[in-house]
mmCIF file with all atom_site columns, C-alpha atoms in Angstrom:
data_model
loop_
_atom_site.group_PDB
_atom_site.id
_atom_site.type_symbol
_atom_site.label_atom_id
_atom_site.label_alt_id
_atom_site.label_comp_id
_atom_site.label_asym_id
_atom_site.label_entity_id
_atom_site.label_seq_id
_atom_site.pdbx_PDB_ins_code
_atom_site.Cartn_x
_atom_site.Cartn_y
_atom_site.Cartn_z
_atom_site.occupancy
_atom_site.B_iso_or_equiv
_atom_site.pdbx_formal_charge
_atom_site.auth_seq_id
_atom_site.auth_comp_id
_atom_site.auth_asym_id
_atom_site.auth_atom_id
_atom_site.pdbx_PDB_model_num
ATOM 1  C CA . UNK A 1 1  ? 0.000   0.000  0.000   1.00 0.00 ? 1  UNK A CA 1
ATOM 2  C CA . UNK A 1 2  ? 1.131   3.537  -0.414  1.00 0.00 ? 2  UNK A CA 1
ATOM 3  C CA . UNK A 1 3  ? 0.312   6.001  1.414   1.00 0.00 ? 3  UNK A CA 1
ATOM 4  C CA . UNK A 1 4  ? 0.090   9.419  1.010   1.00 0.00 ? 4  UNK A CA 1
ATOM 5  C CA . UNK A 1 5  ? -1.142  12.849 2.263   1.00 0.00 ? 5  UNK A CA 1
ATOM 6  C CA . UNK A 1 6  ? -0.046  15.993 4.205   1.00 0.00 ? 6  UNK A CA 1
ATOM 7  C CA . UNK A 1 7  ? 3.362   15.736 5.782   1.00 0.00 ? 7  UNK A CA 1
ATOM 8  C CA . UNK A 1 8  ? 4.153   12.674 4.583   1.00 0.00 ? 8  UNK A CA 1
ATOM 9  C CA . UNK A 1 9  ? 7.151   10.609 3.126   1.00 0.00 ? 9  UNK A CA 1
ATOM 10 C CA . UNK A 1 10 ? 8.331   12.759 0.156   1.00 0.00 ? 10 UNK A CA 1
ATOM 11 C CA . UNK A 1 11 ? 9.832   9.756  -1.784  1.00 0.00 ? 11 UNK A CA 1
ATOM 12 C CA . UNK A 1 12 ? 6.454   7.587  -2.276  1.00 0.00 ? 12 UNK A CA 1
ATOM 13 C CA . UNK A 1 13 ? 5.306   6.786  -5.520  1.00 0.00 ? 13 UNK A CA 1
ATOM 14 C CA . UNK A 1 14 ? 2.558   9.673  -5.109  1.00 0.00 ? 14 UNK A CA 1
ATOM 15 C CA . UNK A 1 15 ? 5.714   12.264 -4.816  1.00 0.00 ? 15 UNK A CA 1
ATOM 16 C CA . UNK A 1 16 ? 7.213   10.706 -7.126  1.00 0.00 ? 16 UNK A CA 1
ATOM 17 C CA . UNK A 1 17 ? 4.715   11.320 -9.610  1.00 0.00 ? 17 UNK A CA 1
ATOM 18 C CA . UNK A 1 18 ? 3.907   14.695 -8.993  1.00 0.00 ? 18 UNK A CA 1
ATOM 19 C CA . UNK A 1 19 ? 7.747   15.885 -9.067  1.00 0.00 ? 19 UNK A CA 1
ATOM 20 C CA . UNK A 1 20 ? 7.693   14.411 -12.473 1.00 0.00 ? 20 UNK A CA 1
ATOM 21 C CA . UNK A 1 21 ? 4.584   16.326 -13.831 1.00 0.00 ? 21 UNK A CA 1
ATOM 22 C CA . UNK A 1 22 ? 5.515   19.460 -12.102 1.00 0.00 ? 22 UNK A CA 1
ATOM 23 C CA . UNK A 1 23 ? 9.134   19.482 -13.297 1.00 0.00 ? 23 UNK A CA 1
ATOM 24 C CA . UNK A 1 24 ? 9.495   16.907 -16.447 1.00 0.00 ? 24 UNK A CA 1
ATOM 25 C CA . UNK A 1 25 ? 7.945   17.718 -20.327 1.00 0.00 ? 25 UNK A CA 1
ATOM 26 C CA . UNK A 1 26 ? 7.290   13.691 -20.233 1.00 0.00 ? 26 UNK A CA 1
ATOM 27 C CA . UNK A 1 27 ? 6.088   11.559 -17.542 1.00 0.00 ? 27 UNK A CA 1
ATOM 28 C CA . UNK A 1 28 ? 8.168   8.305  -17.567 1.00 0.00 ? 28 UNK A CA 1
ATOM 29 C CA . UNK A 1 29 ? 6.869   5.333  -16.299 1.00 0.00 ? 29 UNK A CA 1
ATOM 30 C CA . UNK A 1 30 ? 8.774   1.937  -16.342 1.00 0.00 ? 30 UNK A CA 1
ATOM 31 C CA . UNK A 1 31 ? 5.966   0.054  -14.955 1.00 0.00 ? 31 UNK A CA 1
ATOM 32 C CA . UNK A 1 32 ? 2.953   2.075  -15.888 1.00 0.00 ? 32 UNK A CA 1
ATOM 33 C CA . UNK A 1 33 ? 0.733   -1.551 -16.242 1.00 0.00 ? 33 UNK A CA 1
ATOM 34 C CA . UNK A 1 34 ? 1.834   -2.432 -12.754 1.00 0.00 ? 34 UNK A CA 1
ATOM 35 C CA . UNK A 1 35 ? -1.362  -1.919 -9.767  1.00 0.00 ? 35 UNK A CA 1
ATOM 36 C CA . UNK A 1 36 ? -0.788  -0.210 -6.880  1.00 0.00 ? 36 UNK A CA 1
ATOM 37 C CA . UNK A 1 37 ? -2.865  0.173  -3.590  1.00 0.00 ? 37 UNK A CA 1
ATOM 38 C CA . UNK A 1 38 ? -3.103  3.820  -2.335  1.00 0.00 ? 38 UNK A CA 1
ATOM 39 C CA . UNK A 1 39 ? -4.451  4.743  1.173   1.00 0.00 ? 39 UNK A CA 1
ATOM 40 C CA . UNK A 1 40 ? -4.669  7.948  2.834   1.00 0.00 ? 40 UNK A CA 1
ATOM 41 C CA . UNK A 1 41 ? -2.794  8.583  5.503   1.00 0.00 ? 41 UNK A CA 1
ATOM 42 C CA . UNK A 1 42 ? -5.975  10.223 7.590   1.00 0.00 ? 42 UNK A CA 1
ATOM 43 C CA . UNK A 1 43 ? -7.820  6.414  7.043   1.00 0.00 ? 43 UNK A CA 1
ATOM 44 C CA . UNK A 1 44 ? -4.620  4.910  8.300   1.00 0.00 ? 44 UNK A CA 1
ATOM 45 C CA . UNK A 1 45 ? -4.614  7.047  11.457  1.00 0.00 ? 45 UNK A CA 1
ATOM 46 C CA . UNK A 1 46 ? -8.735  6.661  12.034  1.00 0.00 ? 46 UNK A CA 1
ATOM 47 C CA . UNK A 1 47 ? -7.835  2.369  11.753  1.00 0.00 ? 47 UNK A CA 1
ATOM 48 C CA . UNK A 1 48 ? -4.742  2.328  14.093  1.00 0.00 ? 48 UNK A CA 1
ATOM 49 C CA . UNK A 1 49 ? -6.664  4.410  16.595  1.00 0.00 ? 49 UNK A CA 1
ATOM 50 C CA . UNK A 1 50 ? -9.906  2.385  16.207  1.00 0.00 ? 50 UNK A CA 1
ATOM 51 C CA . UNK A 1 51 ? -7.253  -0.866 16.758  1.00 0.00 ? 51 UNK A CA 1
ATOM 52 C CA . UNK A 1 52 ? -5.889  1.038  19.567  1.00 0.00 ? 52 UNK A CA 1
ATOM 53 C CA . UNK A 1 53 ? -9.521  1.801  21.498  1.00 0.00 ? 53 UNK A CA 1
ATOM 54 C CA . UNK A 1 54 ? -10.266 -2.180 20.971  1.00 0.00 ? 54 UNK A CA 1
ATOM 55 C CA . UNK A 1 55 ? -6.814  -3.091 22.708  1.00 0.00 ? 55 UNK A CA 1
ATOM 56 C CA . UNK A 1 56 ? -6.448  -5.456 19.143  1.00 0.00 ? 56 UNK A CA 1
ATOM 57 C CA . UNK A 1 57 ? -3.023  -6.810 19.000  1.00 0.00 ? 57 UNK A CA 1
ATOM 58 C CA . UNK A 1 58 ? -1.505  -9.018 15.825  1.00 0.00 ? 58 UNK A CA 1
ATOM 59 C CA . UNK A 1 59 ? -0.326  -7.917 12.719  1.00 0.00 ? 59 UNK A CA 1
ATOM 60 C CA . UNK A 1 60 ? -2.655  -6.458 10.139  1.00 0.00 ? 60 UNK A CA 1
ATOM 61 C CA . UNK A 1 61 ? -2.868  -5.973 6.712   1.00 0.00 ? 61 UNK A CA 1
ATOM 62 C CA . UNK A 1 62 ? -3.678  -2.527 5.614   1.00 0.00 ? 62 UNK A CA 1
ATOM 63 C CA . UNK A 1 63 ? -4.917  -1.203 2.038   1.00 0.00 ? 63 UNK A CA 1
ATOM 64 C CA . UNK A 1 64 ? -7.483  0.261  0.672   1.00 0.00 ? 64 UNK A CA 1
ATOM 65 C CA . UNK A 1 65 ? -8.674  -2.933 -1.100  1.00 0.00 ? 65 UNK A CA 1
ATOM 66 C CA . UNK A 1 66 ? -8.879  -0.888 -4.570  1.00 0.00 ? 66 UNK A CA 1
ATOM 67 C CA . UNK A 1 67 ? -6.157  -1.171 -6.979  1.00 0.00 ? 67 UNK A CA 1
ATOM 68 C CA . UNK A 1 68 ? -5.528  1.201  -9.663  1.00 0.00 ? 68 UNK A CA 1
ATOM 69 C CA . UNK A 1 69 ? -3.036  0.902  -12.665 1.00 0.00 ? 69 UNK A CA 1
ATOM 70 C CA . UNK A 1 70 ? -0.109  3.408  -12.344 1.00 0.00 ? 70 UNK A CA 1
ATOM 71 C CA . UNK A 1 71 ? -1.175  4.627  -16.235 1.00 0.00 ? 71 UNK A CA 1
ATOM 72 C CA . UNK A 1 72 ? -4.246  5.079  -14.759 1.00 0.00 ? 72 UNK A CA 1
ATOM 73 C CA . UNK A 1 73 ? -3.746  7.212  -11.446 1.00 0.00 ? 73 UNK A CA 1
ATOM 74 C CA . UNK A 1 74 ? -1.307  9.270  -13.357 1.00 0.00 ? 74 UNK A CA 1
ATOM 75 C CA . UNK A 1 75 ? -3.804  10.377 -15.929 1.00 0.00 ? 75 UNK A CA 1
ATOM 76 C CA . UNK A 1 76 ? -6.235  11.101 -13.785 1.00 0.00 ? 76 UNK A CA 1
ATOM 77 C CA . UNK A 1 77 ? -3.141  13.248 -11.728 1.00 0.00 ? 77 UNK A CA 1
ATOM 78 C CA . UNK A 1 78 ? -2.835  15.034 -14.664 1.00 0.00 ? 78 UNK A CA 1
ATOM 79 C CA . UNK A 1 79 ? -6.643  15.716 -15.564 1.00 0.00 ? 79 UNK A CA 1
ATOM 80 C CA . UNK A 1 80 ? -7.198  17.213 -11.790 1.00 0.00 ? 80 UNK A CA 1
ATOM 81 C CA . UNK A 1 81 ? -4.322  19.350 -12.345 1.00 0.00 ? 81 UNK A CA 1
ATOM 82 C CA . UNK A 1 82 ? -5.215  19.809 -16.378 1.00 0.00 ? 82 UNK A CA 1
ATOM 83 C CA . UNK A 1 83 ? -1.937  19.491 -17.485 1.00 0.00 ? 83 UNK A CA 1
ATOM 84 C CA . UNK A 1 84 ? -0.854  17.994 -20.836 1.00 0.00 ? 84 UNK A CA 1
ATOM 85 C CA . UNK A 1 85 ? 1.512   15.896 -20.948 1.00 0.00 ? 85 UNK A CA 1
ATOM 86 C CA . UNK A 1 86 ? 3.336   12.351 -22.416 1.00 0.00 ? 86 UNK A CA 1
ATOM 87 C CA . UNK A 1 87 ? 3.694   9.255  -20.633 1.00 0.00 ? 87 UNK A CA 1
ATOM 88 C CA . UNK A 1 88 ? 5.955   7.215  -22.341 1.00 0.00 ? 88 UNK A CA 1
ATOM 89 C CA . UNK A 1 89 ? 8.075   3.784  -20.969 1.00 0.00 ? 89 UNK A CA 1
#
């Protein structure tokens, strides 16, 4: 799963992506068919702390249960933002 939001890990896939749109004329993707999980990092919070109120102990799996194709998220990056630009491999 990545996760992402405000104040966050800067080198996730998610900052990753946006450095590349912001500063790059082409978006390059090496795995651009690969699925990814995202979660955000308020729903990861609201979990542990509901884990926390149970007293649950154990190791858990955490994800947002959607996957999305890399090609996929990044267009849809790009239309929020309305930029133009070329993904290529």
């Amino acid at each position: 799963t990545n996760i992402y939001g405000p104040n966050f890990n800067k080198n996730t896939l998610l900052s990753d992506i946006l450095k590349n749109i912001k500063y790059k004329n082409k978006i390059i993707l090496k795995n651009k068919n690969e699925y990814v999980d995202i979660l955000y990092i308020e729903d990861l919070n609201n979990l542990i702390l509901k884990l926390i109120k149970k007293k649950s102990s154990g190791i858990f799996n955490v994800a947002s249960g959607k996957s999305i194709k890399i090609e996929k998220l990044v267009n849809i990056i790009l239309d929020l933002l309305q930029f133009k630009k070329k993904i290529v491999n």
